[in-house]
Coordinates of C-alpha atoms and ligand atoms in Angstrom, one line a residue:
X1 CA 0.0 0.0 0.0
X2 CA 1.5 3.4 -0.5
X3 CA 2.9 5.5 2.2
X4 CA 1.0 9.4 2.5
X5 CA 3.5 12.0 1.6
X6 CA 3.3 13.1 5.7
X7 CA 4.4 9.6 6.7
X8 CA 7.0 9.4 3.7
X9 CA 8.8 12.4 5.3
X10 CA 8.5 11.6 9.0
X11 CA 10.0 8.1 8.4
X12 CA 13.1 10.0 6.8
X13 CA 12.9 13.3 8.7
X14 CA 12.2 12.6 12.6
X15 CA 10.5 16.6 13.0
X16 CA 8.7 15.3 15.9
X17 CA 11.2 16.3 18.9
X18 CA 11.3 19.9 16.7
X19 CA 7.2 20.5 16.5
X20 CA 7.0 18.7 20.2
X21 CA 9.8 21.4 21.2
X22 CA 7.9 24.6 19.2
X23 CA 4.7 23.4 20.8
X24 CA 5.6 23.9 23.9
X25 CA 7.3 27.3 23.7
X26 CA 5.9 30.2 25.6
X27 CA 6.6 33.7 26.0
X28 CA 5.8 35.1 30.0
X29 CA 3.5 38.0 30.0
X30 CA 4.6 40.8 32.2
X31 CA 4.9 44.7 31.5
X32 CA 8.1 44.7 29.8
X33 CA 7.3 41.5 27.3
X34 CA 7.5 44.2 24.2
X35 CA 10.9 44.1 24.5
X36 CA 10.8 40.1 23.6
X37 CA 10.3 41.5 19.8
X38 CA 13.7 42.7 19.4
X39 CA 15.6 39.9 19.1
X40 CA 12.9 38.7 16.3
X41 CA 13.5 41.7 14.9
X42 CA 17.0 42.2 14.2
X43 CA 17.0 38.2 12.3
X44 CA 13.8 39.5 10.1
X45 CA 15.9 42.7 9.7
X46 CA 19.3 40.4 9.0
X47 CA 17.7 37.9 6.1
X48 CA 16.5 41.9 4.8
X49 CA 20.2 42.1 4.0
X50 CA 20.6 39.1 3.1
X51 CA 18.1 38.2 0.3
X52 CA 19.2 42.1 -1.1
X53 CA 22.8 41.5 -1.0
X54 CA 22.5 39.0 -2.5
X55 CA 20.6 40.3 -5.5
X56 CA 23.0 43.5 -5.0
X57 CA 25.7 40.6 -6.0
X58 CA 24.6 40.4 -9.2
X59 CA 25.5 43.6 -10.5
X60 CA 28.0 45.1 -8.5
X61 CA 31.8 45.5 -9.1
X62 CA 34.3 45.3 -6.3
X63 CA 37.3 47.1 -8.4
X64 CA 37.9 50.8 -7.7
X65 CA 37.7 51.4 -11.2
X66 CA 34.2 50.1 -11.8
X67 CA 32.7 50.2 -8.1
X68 CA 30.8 53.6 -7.7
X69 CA 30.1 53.0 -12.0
X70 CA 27.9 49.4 -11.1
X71 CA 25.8 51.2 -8.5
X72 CA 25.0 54.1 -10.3
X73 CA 24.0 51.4 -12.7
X74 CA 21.9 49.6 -10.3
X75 CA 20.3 52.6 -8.8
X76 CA 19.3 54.2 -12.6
X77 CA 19.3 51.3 -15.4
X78 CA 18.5 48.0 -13.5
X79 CA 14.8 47.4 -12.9
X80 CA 13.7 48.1 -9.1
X81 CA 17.9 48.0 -8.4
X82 CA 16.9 51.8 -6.8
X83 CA 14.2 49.8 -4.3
X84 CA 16.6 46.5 -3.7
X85 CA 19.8 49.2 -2.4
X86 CA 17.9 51.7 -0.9
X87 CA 16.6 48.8 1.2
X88 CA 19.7 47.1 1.5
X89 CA 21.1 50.5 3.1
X90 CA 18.0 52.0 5.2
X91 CA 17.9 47.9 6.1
X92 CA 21.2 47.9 7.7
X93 CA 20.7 51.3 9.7
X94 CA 17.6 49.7 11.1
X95 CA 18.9 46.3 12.0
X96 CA 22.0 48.1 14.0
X97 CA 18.9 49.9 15.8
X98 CA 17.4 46.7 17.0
X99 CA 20.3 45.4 17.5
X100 CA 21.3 47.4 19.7
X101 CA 17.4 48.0 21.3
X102 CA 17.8 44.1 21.7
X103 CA 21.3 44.2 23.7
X104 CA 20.1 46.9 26.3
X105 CA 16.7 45.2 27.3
X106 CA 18.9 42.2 27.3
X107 CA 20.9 44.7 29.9
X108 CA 18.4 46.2 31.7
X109 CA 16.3 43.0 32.2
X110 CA 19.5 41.0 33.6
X111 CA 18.5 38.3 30.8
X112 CA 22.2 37.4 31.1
X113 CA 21.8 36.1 34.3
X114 CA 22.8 32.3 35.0
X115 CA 22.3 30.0 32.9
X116 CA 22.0 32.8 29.6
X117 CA 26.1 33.7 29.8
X118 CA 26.9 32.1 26.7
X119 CA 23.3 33.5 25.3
X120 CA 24.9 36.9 26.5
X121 CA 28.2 36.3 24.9
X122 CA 27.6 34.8 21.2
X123 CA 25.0 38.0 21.6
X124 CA 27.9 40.5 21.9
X125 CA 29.7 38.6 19.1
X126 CA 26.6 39.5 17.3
X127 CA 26.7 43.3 18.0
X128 CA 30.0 43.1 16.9
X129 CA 30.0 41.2 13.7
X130 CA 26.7 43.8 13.3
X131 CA 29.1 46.9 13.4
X132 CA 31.7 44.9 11.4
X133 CA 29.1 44.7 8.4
X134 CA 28.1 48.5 8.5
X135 CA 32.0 49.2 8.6
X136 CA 33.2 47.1 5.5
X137 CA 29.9 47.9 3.5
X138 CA 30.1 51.7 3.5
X139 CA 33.2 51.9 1.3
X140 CA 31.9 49.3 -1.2
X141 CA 30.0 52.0 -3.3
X142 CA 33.3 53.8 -3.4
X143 CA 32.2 57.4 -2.7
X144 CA 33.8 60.1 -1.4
X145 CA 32.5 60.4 2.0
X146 CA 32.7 56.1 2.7
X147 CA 36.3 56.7 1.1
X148 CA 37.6 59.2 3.4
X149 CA 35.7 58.0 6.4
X150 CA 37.2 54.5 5.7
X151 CA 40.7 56.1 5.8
X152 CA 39.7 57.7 9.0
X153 CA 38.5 54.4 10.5
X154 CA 40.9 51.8 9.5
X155 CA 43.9 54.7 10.8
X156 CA 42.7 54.4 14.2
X157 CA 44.0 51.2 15.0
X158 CA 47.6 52.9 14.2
X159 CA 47.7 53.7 17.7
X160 CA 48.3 50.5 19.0
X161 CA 51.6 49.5 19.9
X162 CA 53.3 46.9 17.8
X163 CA 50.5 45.2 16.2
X164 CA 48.7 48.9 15.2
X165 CA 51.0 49.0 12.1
X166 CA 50.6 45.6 11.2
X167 CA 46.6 46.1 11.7
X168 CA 46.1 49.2 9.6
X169 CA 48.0 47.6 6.3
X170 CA 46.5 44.1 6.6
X171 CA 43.2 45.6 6.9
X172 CA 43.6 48.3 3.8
X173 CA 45.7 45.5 1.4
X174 CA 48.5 48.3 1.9
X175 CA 49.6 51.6 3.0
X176 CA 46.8 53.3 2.7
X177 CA 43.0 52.9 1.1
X178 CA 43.3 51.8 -2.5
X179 CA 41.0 49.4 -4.6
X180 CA 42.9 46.7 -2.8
X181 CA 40.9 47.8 0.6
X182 CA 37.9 48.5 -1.4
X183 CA 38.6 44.1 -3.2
X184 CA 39.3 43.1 0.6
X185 CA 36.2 44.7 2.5
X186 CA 34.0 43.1 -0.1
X187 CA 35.0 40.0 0.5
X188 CA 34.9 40.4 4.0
X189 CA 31.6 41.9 4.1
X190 CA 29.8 39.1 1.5
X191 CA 31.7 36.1 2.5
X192 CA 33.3 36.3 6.1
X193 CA 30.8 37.8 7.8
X194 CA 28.0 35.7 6.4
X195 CA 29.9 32.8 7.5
X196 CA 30.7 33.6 10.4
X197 CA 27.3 35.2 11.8
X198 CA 25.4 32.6 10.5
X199 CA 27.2 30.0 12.9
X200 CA 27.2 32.6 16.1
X201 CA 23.3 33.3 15.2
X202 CA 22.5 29.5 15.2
X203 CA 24.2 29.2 18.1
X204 CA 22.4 32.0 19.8
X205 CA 19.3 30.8 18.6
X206 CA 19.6 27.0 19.9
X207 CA 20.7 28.4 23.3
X208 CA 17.4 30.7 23.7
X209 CA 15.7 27.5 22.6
X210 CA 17.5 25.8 25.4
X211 CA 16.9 28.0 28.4
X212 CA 13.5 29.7 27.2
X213 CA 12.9 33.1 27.7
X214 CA 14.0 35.2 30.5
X215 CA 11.9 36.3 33.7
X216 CA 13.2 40.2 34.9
X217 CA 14.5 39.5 38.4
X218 CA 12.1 42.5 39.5
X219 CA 9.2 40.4 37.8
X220 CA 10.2 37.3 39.9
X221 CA 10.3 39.4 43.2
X222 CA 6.9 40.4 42.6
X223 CA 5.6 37.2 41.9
X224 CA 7.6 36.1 45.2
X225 CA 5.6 38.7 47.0
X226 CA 2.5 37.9 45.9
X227 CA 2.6 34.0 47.6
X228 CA 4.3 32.6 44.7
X229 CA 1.8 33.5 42.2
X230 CA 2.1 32.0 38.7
X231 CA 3.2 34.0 35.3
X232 CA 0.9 34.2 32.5
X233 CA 2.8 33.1 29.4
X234 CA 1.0 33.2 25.5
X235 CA 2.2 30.2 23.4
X236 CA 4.6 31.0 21.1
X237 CA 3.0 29.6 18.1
X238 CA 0.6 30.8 16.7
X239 CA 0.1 33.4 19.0
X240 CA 3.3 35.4 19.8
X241 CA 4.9 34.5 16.1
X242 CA 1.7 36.2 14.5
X243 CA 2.7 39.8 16.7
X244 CA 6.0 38.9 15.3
X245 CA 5.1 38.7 11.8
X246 CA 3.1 41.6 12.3
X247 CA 6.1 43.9 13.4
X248 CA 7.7 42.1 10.4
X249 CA 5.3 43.6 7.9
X250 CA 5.3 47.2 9.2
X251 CA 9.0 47.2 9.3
X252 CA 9.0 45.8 5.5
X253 CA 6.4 48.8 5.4
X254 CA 9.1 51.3 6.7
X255 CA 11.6 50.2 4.6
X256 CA 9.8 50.4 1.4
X257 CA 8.3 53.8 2.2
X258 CA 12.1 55.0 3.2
X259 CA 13.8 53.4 -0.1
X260 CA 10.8 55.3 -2.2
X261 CA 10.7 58.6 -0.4
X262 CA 14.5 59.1 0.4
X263 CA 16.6 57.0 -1.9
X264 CA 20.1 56.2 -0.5
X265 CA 22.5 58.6 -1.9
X266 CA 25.5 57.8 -4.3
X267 CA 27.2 61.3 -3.6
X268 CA 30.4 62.2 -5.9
X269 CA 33.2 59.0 -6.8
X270 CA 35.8 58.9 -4.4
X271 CA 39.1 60.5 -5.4
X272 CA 42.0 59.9 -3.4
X273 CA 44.6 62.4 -4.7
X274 CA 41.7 64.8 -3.8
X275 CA 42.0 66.3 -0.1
X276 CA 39.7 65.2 2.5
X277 CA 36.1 67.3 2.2
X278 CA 34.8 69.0 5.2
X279 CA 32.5 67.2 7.0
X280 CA 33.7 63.7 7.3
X281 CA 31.5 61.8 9.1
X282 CA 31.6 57.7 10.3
X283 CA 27.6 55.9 9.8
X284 CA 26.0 57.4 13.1
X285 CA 26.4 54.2 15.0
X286 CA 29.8 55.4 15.3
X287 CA 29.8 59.1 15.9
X288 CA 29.8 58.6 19.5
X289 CA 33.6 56.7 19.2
X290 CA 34.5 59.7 16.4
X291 CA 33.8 62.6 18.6
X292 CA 35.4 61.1 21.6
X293 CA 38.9 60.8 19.6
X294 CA 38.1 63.9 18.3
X295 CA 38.0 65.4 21.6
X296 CA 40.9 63.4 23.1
X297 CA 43.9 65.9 23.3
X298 CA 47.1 64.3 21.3
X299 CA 49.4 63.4 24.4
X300 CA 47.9 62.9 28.2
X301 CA 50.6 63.0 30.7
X302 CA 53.0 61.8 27.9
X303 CA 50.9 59.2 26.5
X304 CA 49.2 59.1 22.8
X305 CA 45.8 60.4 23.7
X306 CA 44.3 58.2 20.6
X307 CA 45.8 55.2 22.5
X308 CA 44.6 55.7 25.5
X309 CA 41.4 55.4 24.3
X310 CA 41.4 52.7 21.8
X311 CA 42.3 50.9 25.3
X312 CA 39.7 52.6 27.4
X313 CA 37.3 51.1 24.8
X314 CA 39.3 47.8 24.9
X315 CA 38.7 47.7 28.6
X316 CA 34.8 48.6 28.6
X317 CA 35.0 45.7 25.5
X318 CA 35.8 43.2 27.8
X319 CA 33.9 44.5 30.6
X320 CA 31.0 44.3 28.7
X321 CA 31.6 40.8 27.2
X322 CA 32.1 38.9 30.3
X323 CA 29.0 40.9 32.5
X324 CA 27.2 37.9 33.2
X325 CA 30.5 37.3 35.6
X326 CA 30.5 40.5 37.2
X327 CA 26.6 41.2 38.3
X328 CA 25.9 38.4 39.9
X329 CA 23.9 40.2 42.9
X330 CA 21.2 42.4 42.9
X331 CA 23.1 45.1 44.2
X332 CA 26.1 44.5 41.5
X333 CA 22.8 44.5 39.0
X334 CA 21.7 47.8 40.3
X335 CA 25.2 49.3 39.4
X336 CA 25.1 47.8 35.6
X337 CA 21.4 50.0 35.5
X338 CA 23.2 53.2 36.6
X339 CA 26.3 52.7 34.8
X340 CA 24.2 51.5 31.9
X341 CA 21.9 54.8 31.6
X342 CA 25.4 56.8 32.1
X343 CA 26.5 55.1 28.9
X344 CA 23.4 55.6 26.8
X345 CA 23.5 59.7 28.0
X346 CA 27.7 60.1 27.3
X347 CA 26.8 58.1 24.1
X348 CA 23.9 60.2 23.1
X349 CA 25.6 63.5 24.0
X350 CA 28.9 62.6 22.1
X351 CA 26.4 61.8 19.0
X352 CA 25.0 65.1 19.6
X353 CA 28.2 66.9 19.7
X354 CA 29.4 65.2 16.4
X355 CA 26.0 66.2 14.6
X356 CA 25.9 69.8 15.4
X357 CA 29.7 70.3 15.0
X358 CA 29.9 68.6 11.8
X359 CA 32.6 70.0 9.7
X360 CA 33.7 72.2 11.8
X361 CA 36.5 70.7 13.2
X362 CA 39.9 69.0 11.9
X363 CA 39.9 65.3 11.4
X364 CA 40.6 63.5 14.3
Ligands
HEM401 C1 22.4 39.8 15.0 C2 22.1 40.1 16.2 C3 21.1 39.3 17.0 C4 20.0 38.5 16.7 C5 19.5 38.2 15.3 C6 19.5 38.0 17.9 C7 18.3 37.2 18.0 C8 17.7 36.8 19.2 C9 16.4 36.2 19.3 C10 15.4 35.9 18.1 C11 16.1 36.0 20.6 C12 14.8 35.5 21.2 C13 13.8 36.7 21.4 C14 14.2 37.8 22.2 O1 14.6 37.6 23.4 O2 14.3 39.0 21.7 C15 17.2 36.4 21.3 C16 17.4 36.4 22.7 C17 18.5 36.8 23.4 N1 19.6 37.5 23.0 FE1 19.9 37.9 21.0 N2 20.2 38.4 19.0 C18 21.2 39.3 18.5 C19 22.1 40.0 19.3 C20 22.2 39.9 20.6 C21 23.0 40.8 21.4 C22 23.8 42.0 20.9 C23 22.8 40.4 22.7 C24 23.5 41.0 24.0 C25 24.8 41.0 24.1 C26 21.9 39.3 22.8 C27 21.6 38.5 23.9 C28 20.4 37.7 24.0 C29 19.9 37.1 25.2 C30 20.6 37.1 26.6 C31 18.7 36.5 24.9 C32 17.8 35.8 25.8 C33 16.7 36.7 26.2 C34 15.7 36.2 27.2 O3 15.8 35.0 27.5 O4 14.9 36.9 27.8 N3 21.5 39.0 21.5 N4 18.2 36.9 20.5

């Protein structure tokens, strides 16, 4: 007798521990559940970039001498290439933003807490790798404002003894930023990157899998005080996935209505025997880092300013990376909450600085 097409698969594919696993996945209801969504949203946000990349792949050039020529080819000849880039680049903006939204509920809710350090850490891997592909994808147009900034950028890292030198020429191909950078950031930014944040995402994924989602300690308290009342939870499919999806349209909603009403500008070829323009700027997720070195004064107490802060950055790195380790109490917890809002205001106001000072300063 012939076998149905379900029972076919199931003989070959054993799905049943996955749907059992789904089926029982819940989401706790409490007043700061919205900020479950922003996980969810950075992956919708991340295969965004993916699916346009790799459309983006088939008609871009990675050569300085044809680089800014493909786009403006894609953004005027190839059909919808305008809607496909425009997206790709408003796309990447947004999925820094929730990103980052994602990484400071996971803060100020203490989701790190035992057992979610390795949650927390391939999650800062992730803001990282996040960063990485808004830093090697801004020069690939090869325009003059990714060009100089890129220069700006990769110099930083000269500041660090011994290995700086070494860091700034493998990174540019060379001296300085040529079409060797421009070959070596592409590949970077459609082959490395890929790789590697697929695996770290999977990862992450299996672990929140694993341990479920997060109660806030000051949620648990509550409950504590309340004679150990239960949590109301919504099941995760159908019901929280649908608000998911939901969130997932309007941002596809965003996106489209950003990529039609402010295409994402080309600006003038990059020209490196040119000198610098005035007004210089990093993407915005890095202004903050940009004005700080901009403010740093060259030597403190005999010490390379710029160095000193590449390691202060270093430190709050590492600091940042192994948390989970260092607020383990509630009053430690309390501490990460106050120096957390600190960072947020000194990050906003440096942000703020660089905007409304823009081009009117030297280059750091
Ligand atoms: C590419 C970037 C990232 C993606 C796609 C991603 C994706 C997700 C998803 C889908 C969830 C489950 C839903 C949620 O809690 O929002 C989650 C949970 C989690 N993520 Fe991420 N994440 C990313 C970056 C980060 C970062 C930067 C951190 C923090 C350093 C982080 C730490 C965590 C933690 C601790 C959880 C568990 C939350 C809980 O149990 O309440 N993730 N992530």
């Amino acid at each position: 007798m012939a076998q149905s097409p379900a029972v076919w698969l199931k003989e070959r594919l054993p799905i049943d521990p996955v749907a059992e696993a789904v089926r029982h996945k819940t989401v706790p209801l409490h007043r700061y559940s919205i900020w479950y969504y922003f996980g969810g949203m950075t992956l919708f946000l991340f295969g965004v970039q993916v699916g346009t990349g790799a459309l983006l792949l088939l008609y871009y050039r990675p050569s300085a001498g044809e680089a800014y020529e493909s786009v403006q080819f894609i953004m005027t000849r190839v059909p919808f290439g305008w809607l496909i880039r425009s997206i790709h680049a408003w796309s990447a903006n947004l999925m820094v933003a929730a990103a980052f939204a994602h990484f400071i509920s996971v803060v100020f809710l203490h989701s790190y807490r035992r057992p979610r350090e390795l949650t927390w850490m391939s999650g800062v891997v992730l803001l990282g790798l996040t960063l990485a592909f808004g830093f090697t994808g801004y020069l690939l147009p090869w325009n003059e404002l990714a060009f100089f900034a890129t220069r700006v950028g990769t110099d930083i890292a000269s500041a660090i003894p011994l290995v700086g030198e070494f860091i700034v020429t493998f990174t540019r191909g060379g001296p300085d930023v040529t079409g060797a950078t421009l070959t070596r950031l592409f590949g970077v930014h459609v082959a490395i990157l890929p790789m590697i944040t697929t695996t770290i995402l999977l990862v992450h994924l299996a672990l929140v899998q694993v341990h479920g989602m997060s109660i806030p300690p000051g949620i648990e308290k509550s409950l504590k005080e309340d004679g150990g009342a239960k949590l109301r939870a919504m099941p995760f499919v159908p019901h929280f996935l649908l608000r998911e999806m939901f969130g997932w349209t309007v941002a596809l909603a965003l996106l489209a209505g950003l990529a039609a009403f402010y295409p994402w500008e080309l600006g003038a070829k990059a020209d490196p025997f040119k000198p610098a323009p005035a007004g210089i700027q990093p993407e915005w997720y890095f202004l903050w880092m940009f004005q700080v070195l901009k403010l740093i004064p060259p030597t403190i107490a005999g010490i390379n300013g710029e160095l000193i802060a590449v390691l202060a950055l270093a430190v709050v790195g590492l600091a940042v990376f192994f948390l989970p380790f260092l607020s383990t109490n509630a009053r430690r917890q309390r501490i990460v909450r106050s120096l957390g809002w600190a960072a947020l205001l000194f990050m906003a106001f440096m942000t703020a600085m660089a905007v409304l000072t823009r081009g009117s300063a030297a280059q750091p």
